[in-house]
Coordinates of C-alpha atoms and ligand atoms in Angstrom, one line a residue:
M1 CA -9.7 2.7 -18.4
P2 CA -8.6 5.7 -19.1
I3 CA -7.2 7.1 -15.7
T4 CA -8.1 4.9 -12.8
A5 CA -6.6 5.3 -9.5
I6 CA -6.7 1.5 -7.7
V7 CA -6.7 2.1 -3.8
G8 CA -7.0 0.1 -0.6
A9 CA -10.3 -0.1 1.3
Q10 CA -9.1 -1.9 4.5
W11 CA -6.0 -1.9 6.4
G12 CA -3.8 -2.6 3.6
D13 CA -2.5 -5.8 1.5
E14 CA -6.1 -6.2 0.0
G15 CA -4.5 -7.4 -3.3
K16 CA -4.0 -4.2 -5.0
G17 CA -0.6 -5.4 -6.6
K18 CA -2.4 -8.3 -8.2
I19 CA -5.0 -5.9 -9.4
T20 CA -2.8 -3.8 -10.8
D21 CA -1.0 -6.5 -12.4
V22 CA -4.0 -7.2 -14.0
L23 CA -4.9 -4.2 -15.4
A24 CA -1.5 -3.2 -16.2
Q25 CA -1.8 -5.5 -19.2
D26 CA -3.6 -3.0 -21.0
A27 CA -1.9 0.1 -19.7
D28 CA 0.5 2.6 -20.6
L29 CA 1.6 4.3 -17.6
V30 CA 1.5 3.1 -14.1
I31 CA 2.1 5.4 -11.1
R32 CA 2.9 4.7 -7.8
F33 CA 1.6 8.1 -5.9
Q34 CA 2.5 7.7 -2.4
G35 CA 4.3 5.6 0.3
G36 CA 7.5 4.0 -0.2
D37 CA 9.4 0.6 0.0
N38 CA 7.3 -0.3 3.1
A39 CA 4.9 -1.8 0.3
G40 CA 4.7 -5.2 -0.1
H41 CA 2.8 -5.9 -3.3
T42 CA 3.0 -9.6 -4.2
V43 CA 2.2 -10.4 -7.8
V44 CA 2.1 -14.2 -9.2
N45 CA 1.8 -14.2 -13.2
D46 CA 3.5 -16.2 -15.9
R47 CA 6.8 -14.8 -15.0
G48 CA 6.8 -16.3 -11.3
E49 CA 6.0 -14.9 -7.9
F50 CA 7.6 -11.6 -7.1
K51 CA 7.3 -9.1 -4.1
L52 CA 7.4 -5.9 -5.5
H53 CA 7.9 -2.9 -2.9
L54 CA 8.7 0.5 -4.4
I55 CA 8.2 -0.6 -8.2
P56 CA 4.8 -0.3 -9.5
A57 CA 3.3 -3.5 -10.5
G58 CA 3.0 -2.5 -14.2
I59 CA 6.5 -3.5 -14.7
F60 CA 5.4 -6.9 -16.2
N61 CA 4.1 -5.2 -19.2
P62 CA 7.3 -4.7 -21.2
D63 CA 5.2 -1.9 -23.0
A64 CA 4.2 0.2 -19.8
V65 CA 6.1 3.0 -18.4
N66 CA 6.1 2.5 -14.7
L67 CA 6.8 5.8 -12.8
I68 CA 7.5 6.4 -9.1
G69 CA 5.7 9.5 -8.4
P70 CA 6.2 12.7 -6.9
G71 CA 4.5 12.0 -3.8
T72 CA 6.4 8.8 -2.9
V73 CA 9.6 8.9 -0.8
V74 CA 12.4 6.9 -2.6
N75 CA 15.2 4.9 -0.8
L76 CA 17.8 4.6 -3.8
L77 CA 19.5 2.1 -2.2
T78 CA 16.7 -0.4 -1.8
L79 CA 15.4 0.8 -5.4
V80 CA 18.7 -0.3 -6.9
E81 CA 18.5 -3.8 -5.1
E82 CA 14.6 -3.9 -6.5
L83 CA 15.6 -3.2 -9.9
D84 CA 18.7 -5.9 -9.6
M85 CA 16.2 -8.7 -8.5
L86 CA 13.9 -8.0 -11.4
E87 CA 16.6 -7.8 -13.8
A88 CA 18.2 -11.1 -12.4
R89 CA 14.8 -12.8 -13.1
G90 CA 14.5 -11.3 -16.7
I91 CA 12.3 -8.6 -16.2
S92 CA 13.4 -5.5 -17.9
T93 CA 13.1 -2.1 -15.7
A94 CA 14.2 -0.2 -18.7
N95 CA 10.8 1.5 -18.1
V96 CA 11.1 2.7 -14.6
R97 CA 11.1 6.5 -13.8
V98 CA 11.5 8.4 -10.6
A99 CA 10.0 11.5 -10.2
D100 CA 12.9 14.1 -9.6
R101 CA 10.5 16.1 -6.9
A102 CA 10.0 12.5 -5.0
H103 CA 11.8 12.9 -1.4
L104 CA 14.5 10.6 -0.4
V105 CA 14.4 8.1 2.3
L106 CA 18.3 8.3 3.6
P107 CA 19.6 5.9 6.1
Y108 CA 19.1 8.2 9.0
H109 CA 15.5 8.0 8.5
V110 CA 15.5 4.0 8.5
M111 CA 17.6 4.4 11.7
L112 CA 15.2 6.9 13.3
D113 CA 12.3 4.9 12.5
R114 CA 13.3 1.9 14.2
L115 CA 14.4 4.0 17.2
D116 CA 11.4 6.0 17.5
E117 CA 9.4 2.5 17.6
R118 CA 12.0 1.5 20.2
E119 CA 11.1 4.8 22.2
R120 CA 7.4 4.1 21.9
G121 CA 7.7 0.9 23.6
R122 CA 4.5 -1.0 24.3
R123 CA 2.8 1.9 22.5
K124 CA 5.0 1.2 19.3
L125 CA 3.2 1.7 16.1
G126 CA 4.4 -1.3 14.4
T127 CA 5.7 0.1 11.2
T128 CA 7.8 -1.4 8.6
G129 CA 10.7 0.3 9.9
R130 CA 12.0 1.4 6.4
G131 CA 12.2 5.1 7.3
V132 CA 9.0 6.3 5.7
G133 CA 7.7 7.9 8.7
P134 CA 10.6 10.1 9.3
A135 CA 11.3 10.8 5.9
Y136 CA 7.9 12.2 5.1
A137 CA 8.4 14.2 8.4
D138 CA 11.3 15.8 7.0
K139 CA 9.5 16.5 4.0
V140 CA 6.9 18.4 5.8
A141 CA 9.7 20.1 8.0
R142 CA 11.3 21.4 5.0
H143 CA 14.3 19.5 5.7
G144 CA 13.9 17.0 3.0
L145 CA 16.0 16.3 -0.1
Q146 CA 14.6 15.4 -3.7
A147 CA 15.9 13.0 -5.9
Y148 CA 16.6 15.6 -8.5
E149 CA 19.3 16.9 -5.9
V150 CA 22.0 14.1 -7.1
R151 CA 22.2 15.7 -10.4
D152 CA 24.4 18.4 -9.0
E153 CA 27.4 16.6 -7.1
R154 CA 28.8 19.4 -5.0
R155 CA 25.6 20.6 -3.9
F156 CA 24.3 17.8 -2.9
R157 CA 27.4 16.3 -0.9
E158 CA 27.2 19.9 1.0
R159 CA 23.4 19.3 1.7
I160 CA 23.6 15.8 3.0
A161 CA 26.8 17.0 5.1
R162 CA 24.5 19.5 6.8
S163 CA 21.6 17.1 7.3
V164 CA 24.0 14.4 8.7
E165 CA 25.4 16.8 11.1
L166 CA 21.9 17.6 12.6
K167 CA 20.8 13.9 12.6
N168 CA 23.8 13.0 14.3
R169 CA 22.9 15.0 17.3
I170 CA 19.8 12.9 17.3
L171 CA 21.4 9.4 16.8
E172 CA 24.0 10.2 19.5
A173 CA 21.2 11.4 22.3
Y174 CA 19.9 8.0 21.4
G175 CA 23.3 6.5 22.2
E176 CA 24.1 5.4 18.5
Q177 CA 27.4 5.9 16.4
P178 CA 27.4 9.1 14.1
L179 CA 27.1 8.4 10.3
D180 CA 29.7 9.2 8.0
A181 CA 28.3 12.2 5.8
G182 CA 30.6 11.4 2.8
Q183 CA 30.0 7.8 2.8
L184 CA 26.5 8.2 2.9
A185 CA 26.6 10.8 0.0
D186 CA 28.8 8.4 -1.9
D187 CA 26.3 5.3 -1.5
Q188 CA 23.5 7.7 -2.8
L189 CA 25.3 8.9 -5.7
E190 CA 26.5 5.5 -6.5
A191 CA 22.8 4.4 -6.4
A192 CA 21.4 7.3 -8.5
A193 CA 24.5 6.6 -11.2
R194 CA 23.0 3.1 -11.6
L195 CA 19.5 4.8 -12.0
G196 CA 20.9 6.6 -14.8
D197 CA 18.3 8.9 -16.8
R198 CA 15.4 7.0 -15.0
I199 CA 15.3 10.0 -12.7
V200 CA 12.9 12.2 -14.8
S201 CA 10.6 15.4 -14.7
A202 CA 7.4 13.9 -13.9
L203 CA 4.8 16.6 -15.0
P204 CA 5.5 16.4 -18.6
L205 CA 6.1 13.0 -18.9
V206 CA 2.4 12.3 -17.4
E207 CA 0.8 15.4 -19.2
D208 CA 2.5 13.7 -22.7
F209 CA 0.7 10.2 -21.9
V210 CA -2.7 11.9 -20.7
S211 CA -3.0 14.3 -24.0
R212 CA -2.6 11.0 -26.0
D213 CA -5.6 9.7 -24.1
A214 CA -3.2 6.9 -22.7
R215 CA -4.4 4.4 -20.4
V216 CA -3.1 5.3 -16.9
L217 CA -3.5 3.4 -13.8
L218 CA -2.7 5.1 -10.3
E219 CA -1.5 2.4 -7.6
G220 CA -2.0 2.7 -4.3
Q221 CA -0.4 1.3 -1.3
L222 CA -2.0 0.4 2.0
G223 CA -5.8 1.4 2.6
A224 CA -8.0 3.8 3.9
M225 CA -7.6 2.7 7.7
R226 CA -3.9 3.6 7.2
D227 CA -4.6 6.8 5.5
L228 CA -2.4 9.8 7.4
D229 CA -5.9 12.1 7.8
W230 CA -8.5 9.5 7.9
G231 CA -6.8 6.1 9.2
I232 CA -6.5 5.0 12.7
Y233 CA -3.9 7.9 14.0
P234 CA -1.3 7.6 15.1
F235 CA -1.2 4.0 13.7
V236 CA -1.3 5.0 10.3
T237 CA 1.2 5.6 7.4
S238 CA 2.8 9.0 6.8
S239 CA 1.2 9.5 3.6
N240 CA -2.4 9.6 1.7
P241 CA -3.2 6.3 0.4
L242 CA -7.0 7.7 -0.4
A243 CA -7.7 8.4 -4.0
G244 CA -7.5 12.2 -3.3
G245 CA -3.8 11.5 -2.6
A246 CA -3.5 9.9 -5.9
S247 CA -4.1 13.3 -7.7
I248 CA -1.4 15.3 -5.9
G249 CA 0.9 12.4 -5.7
A250 CA 0.7 11.4 -9.1
G251 CA 0.5 14.8 -10.8
I252 CA -3.0 14.2 -12.2
P253 CA -5.6 16.8 -11.8
P254 CA -8.5 15.3 -9.9
R255 CA -10.9 15.9 -12.8
L256 CA -9.5 13.6 -14.7
I257 CA -9.5 10.3 -12.8
T258 CA -12.5 9.1 -14.1
R259 CA -12.4 5.5 -12.4
V260 CA -11.5 4.6 -8.8
I261 CA -11.4 0.9 -7.8
G262 CA -11.7 0.0 -4.2
V263 CA -10.0 -3.3 -3.5
V264 CA -11.0 -5.1 -0.7
K265 CA -10.4 -8.9 0.6
A266 CA -13.3 -11.1 1.3
Y267 CA -11.9 -10.8 5.0
S268 CA -9.8 -8.5 6.9
T269 CA -5.9 -8.4 7.8
A270 CA -3.8 -5.8 9.3
V271 CA -0.1 -5.6 9.9
G272 CA 0.9 -3.4 12.8
E273 CA -0.8 -1.9 15.5
G274 CA -3.7 -0.2 16.3
P275 CA -7.7 -1.0 16.5
F276 CA -8.9 -3.8 14.4
P277 CA -12.5 -4.6 15.5
T278 CA -13.0 -8.0 13.8
E279 CA -9.7 -9.6 14.7
L280 CA -9.7 -13.2 15.3
H281 CA -7.4 -14.7 18.0
G282 CA -6.3 -18.3 19.0
P283 CA -6.8 -21.3 16.7
E284 CA -9.4 -19.9 14.5
A285 CA -7.1 -16.9 13.7
D286 CA -4.2 -19.5 12.8
A287 CA -6.2 -21.5 10.6
L288 CA -7.4 -18.5 8.7
R289 CA -3.7 -17.1 8.4
E290 CA -2.1 -20.4 7.5
R291 CA -4.7 -21.0 4.9
A292 CA -4.5 -17.7 3.4
G293 CA -0.7 -17.1 3.6
E294 CA -0.9 -14.0 5.6
Y295 CA 2.7 -13.0 6.4
G296 CA 3.8 -9.5 5.7
A297 CA 5.6 -9.0 1.9
T298 CA 8.1 -6.5 3.6
T299 CA 8.6 -7.7 7.0
G300 CA 7.4 -11.4 7.0
R301 CA 5.4 -10.7 10.0
P302 CA 1.9 -12.5 10.6
R303 CA -0.6 -10.6 9.6
R304 CA -3.5 -10.0 12.2
V305 CA -6.7 -11.6 10.6
G306 CA -10.4 -11.3 11.0
W307 CA -13.9 -11.3 9.4
F308 CA -14.9 -8.7 6.7
D309 CA -15.6 -5.2 8.4
A310 CA -18.1 -3.3 6.3
V311 CA -18.0 -0.6 8.4
A312 CA -14.4 -0.2 7.4
A313 CA -15.1 -0.8 3.8
R314 CA -17.9 1.5 3.7
Y315 CA -16.0 4.3 5.3
A316 CA -13.3 4.0 2.5
H317 CA -16.1 4.2 0.1
R318 CA -17.6 7.1 1.8
L319 CA -14.0 8.7 1.6
N320 CA -13.4 7.5 -2.2
L321 CA -16.6 7.2 -3.8
F322 CA -15.3 4.1 -5.6
T323 CA -16.8 3.5 -9.0
D324 CA -16.5 -0.2 -8.6
I325 CA -14.6 -2.7 -6.3
A326 CA -12.5 -5.8 -6.5
V327 CA -12.9 -8.2 -4.0
T328 CA -9.7 -10.4 -3.5
K329 CA -9.2 -13.8 -1.8
L330 CA -12.7 -15.2 -2.0
D331 CA -11.6 -18.7 -2.2
V332 CA -10.1 -18.4 1.2
L333 CA -13.5 -18.5 2.5
D334 CA -14.2 -21.5 1.0
V335 CA -14.0 -23.9 3.9
H336 CA -16.3 -21.9 6.3
E337 CA -20.0 -23.2 6.8
R338 CA -20.8 -19.7 8.4
I339 CA -19.2 -16.4 7.8
P340 CA -19.7 -13.5 10.0
I341 CA -19.7 -10.0 8.4
A342 CA -19.4 -6.7 10.9
V343 CA -22.5 -4.6 10.0
R344 CA -22.3 -2.0 12.8
Y345 CA -20.2 -1.2 16.1
R346 CA -21.6 -1.1 19.3
L347 CA -19.9 1.4 21.5
N348 CA -21.2 2.7 24.8
G349 CA -24.3 0.8 24.7
M350 CA -25.3 2.6 21.1
E351 CA -24.8 1.1 17.8
T352 CA -23.2 3.1 14.9
D353 CA -22.3 2.3 11.2
D354 CA -19.8 5.6 11.5
M355 CA -16.2 5.1 11.8
P356 CA -15.3 6.6 15.3
P357 CA -11.8 7.8 15.8
T358 CA -9.0 5.5 17.4
G359 CA -9.7 5.9 21.0
L360 CA -13.3 5.1 20.5
L361 CA -12.5 2.4 18.0
E362 CA -10.3 0.5 20.6
Q363 CA -13.5 0.2 22.4
A364 CA -16.0 -0.6 19.8
Q365 CA -17.6 -4.2 19.4
P366 CA -18.3 -5.7 15.9
V367 CA -22.3 -6.3 15.5
Y368 CA -22.1 -9.1 13.2
E369 CA -24.6 -10.7 10.8
T370 CA -23.7 -14.3 9.6
A371 CA -23.8 -15.4 5.8
P372 CA -24.2 -19.1 4.9
G373 CA -20.6 -20.6 3.8
W374 CA -20.5 -22.4 0.3
C375 CA -18.1 -25.3 1.1
V376 CA -17.0 -25.7 -2.3
A377 CA -13.7 -24.9 -4.0
T378 CA -14.0 -21.7 -6.1
T379 CA -10.4 -21.4 -7.3
S380 CA -11.0 -22.7 -10.4
A381 CA -13.8 -20.4 -11.3
R382 CA -13.3 -18.2 -14.2
S383 CA -16.9 -16.4 -14.4
R384 CA -19.5 -15.4 -12.3
E385 CA -21.8 -18.1 -13.3
A386 CA -19.1 -20.7 -11.9
L387 CA -19.5 -19.6 -8.6
P388 CA -21.6 -20.8 -6.0
R389 CA -24.7 -19.5 -5.1
R390 CA -23.9 -18.9 -1.6
A391 CA -20.5 -17.5 -2.8
L392 CA -22.4 -14.9 -4.9
G393 CA -24.7 -14.4 -2.3
Y394 CA -21.8 -13.3 0.1
L395 CA -20.3 -11.1 -2.6
D396 CA -23.9 -9.2 -3.5
R397 CA -24.0 -8.7 0.3
V398 CA -20.4 -7.3 0.5
S399 CA -21.1 -4.9 -2.5
T400 CA -24.5 -3.6 -1.1
L401 CA -22.9 -3.1 2.3
V402 CA -20.3 -1.1 0.9
G403 CA -22.3 0.7 -1.6
A404 CA -20.2 0.1 -4.9
P405 CA -20.6 -2.7 -7.8
I406 CA -18.3 -5.7 -7.8
S407 CA -16.0 -5.3 -11.1
M408 CA -13.1 -8.1 -10.3
I409 CA -13.4 -11.3 -8.1
G410 CA -9.8 -12.9 -7.0
V411 CA -10.2 -16.6 -6.4
G412 CA -6.1 -17.3 -6.2
P413 CA -3.1 -15.8 -6.4
E414 CA -2.5 -16.2 -9.9
R415 CA -3.2 -13.3 -12.4
K416 CA -5.5 -15.9 -14.3
A417 CA -7.3 -16.6 -11.0
T418 CA -9.5 -13.3 -11.6
I419 CA -12.9 -13.0 -12.7
L420 CA -13.6 -9.9 -14.4
T421 CA -17.6 -9.2 -14.0
Ligands
IMP1 P1 5.1 2.6 7.8 O1 4.3 2.9 6.8 O2 6.2 1.7 7.5 O3 5.5 3.6 8.8 O4 4.3 1.7 9.0 C1 2.8 2.4 9.7 C2 1.7 1.5 9.5 O5 1.4 1.0 8.1 C3 2.1 0.0 10.4 O6 0.9 -0.5 10.8 C4 2.7 -0.7 9.1 O7 2.4 -2.2 9.4 C5 1.9 -0.5 8.0 N1 2.3 -0.6 6.7 C6 3.1 0.0 6.2 N2 3.0 -0.6 5.0 C7 2.0 -1.6 4.7 C8 1.8 -2.2 3.9 O8 2.2 -2.5 2.5 N3 0.7 -3.1 3.7 C9 0.3 -3.3 5.2 N4 0.6 -2.6 5.9 C10 1.5 -2.0 5.8

């Protein structure tokens, strides 16, 4: 390891949860560094199938500490539900920690997220409706509340009362019922009590692990195309899923991150709005979606599906400089005789392999090359040698186009369906 960032190289949902689950078997500390419970990390292992939203995918290693980092935004109410869900299924959550500097997602953030989407109408962003954008907006506007504030009940109640007073003005302008500050504070304090001493000062904890050369995983959410600064703004999330965001969001100095794994799906998917040049429509899309089970883990929305977009994945590599990439869901392509790969975009009569900004990307047409399919089931393969020659050819092409070597190949949802190369 020793300090490895696992980040998405596409539009999110690349399978980072699965890759984290695999690597976390040997990790001492796993940190989620950005985002909130908008994440939907699906993990399938010997304990069953789980959909994690905020808790790091290292939770299945009982010896690993799982930190919800200072760069995340935390909804205490849904976090308690997630803890309860895991405990009910026999997974201990004793090793979960929440950074005391993480910002809180409060019920008015969730309401404002949904109201803002409604106001945007046809140009809605397609958010997960979890209040993530409004919570980060409050953080940047310096109105946010941080997790440590629950420790001083009197002051917390005052802060909540002031925030609710301001937010109620907005909610009333939207025609919504005002919120009751007392009730809201009660609910937060009750959830905080349930978390108990899991709310901790993150830096000493992280430093302690780092000083012992412990194996640390930094688990990203979403992908480069949804990065606040580099993604398809405004159809982005409100934080930085890039490896650069991992340093700040986890409290790890940049020079200490020695490995950056880019996770790419063997094709592309997106939930939410915004340009997606290789998107498929109609029966071809339906067939791929069904075969791959592409439905949002948080919202249940059918995911948009398309061919592998090497321009997007290479763009992610340019921003992250992956040491290696993990290619997931290769088996989904087993049935295709020919597999298109977008290698460039055509824009205004010219071809480019650069990533244009959103308004131009909406007009870009993918330029495809076609790889021959292998038409053999790969899901039981457990080594590179066991893969069909054409599947290896496809992987080599993906690796060359992205610009980084492949270290892991996913051929099925379970932990064991992973080839380490
Ligand atoms: P938000 O993060 O809920 O504000 O949503 C912003 C954009 O990111 C929307 O397009 C969402 O669909 C997308 N998004 C948020 N979380 C995830 C995720 O975990 N997987 C895939 N897309 C996501």
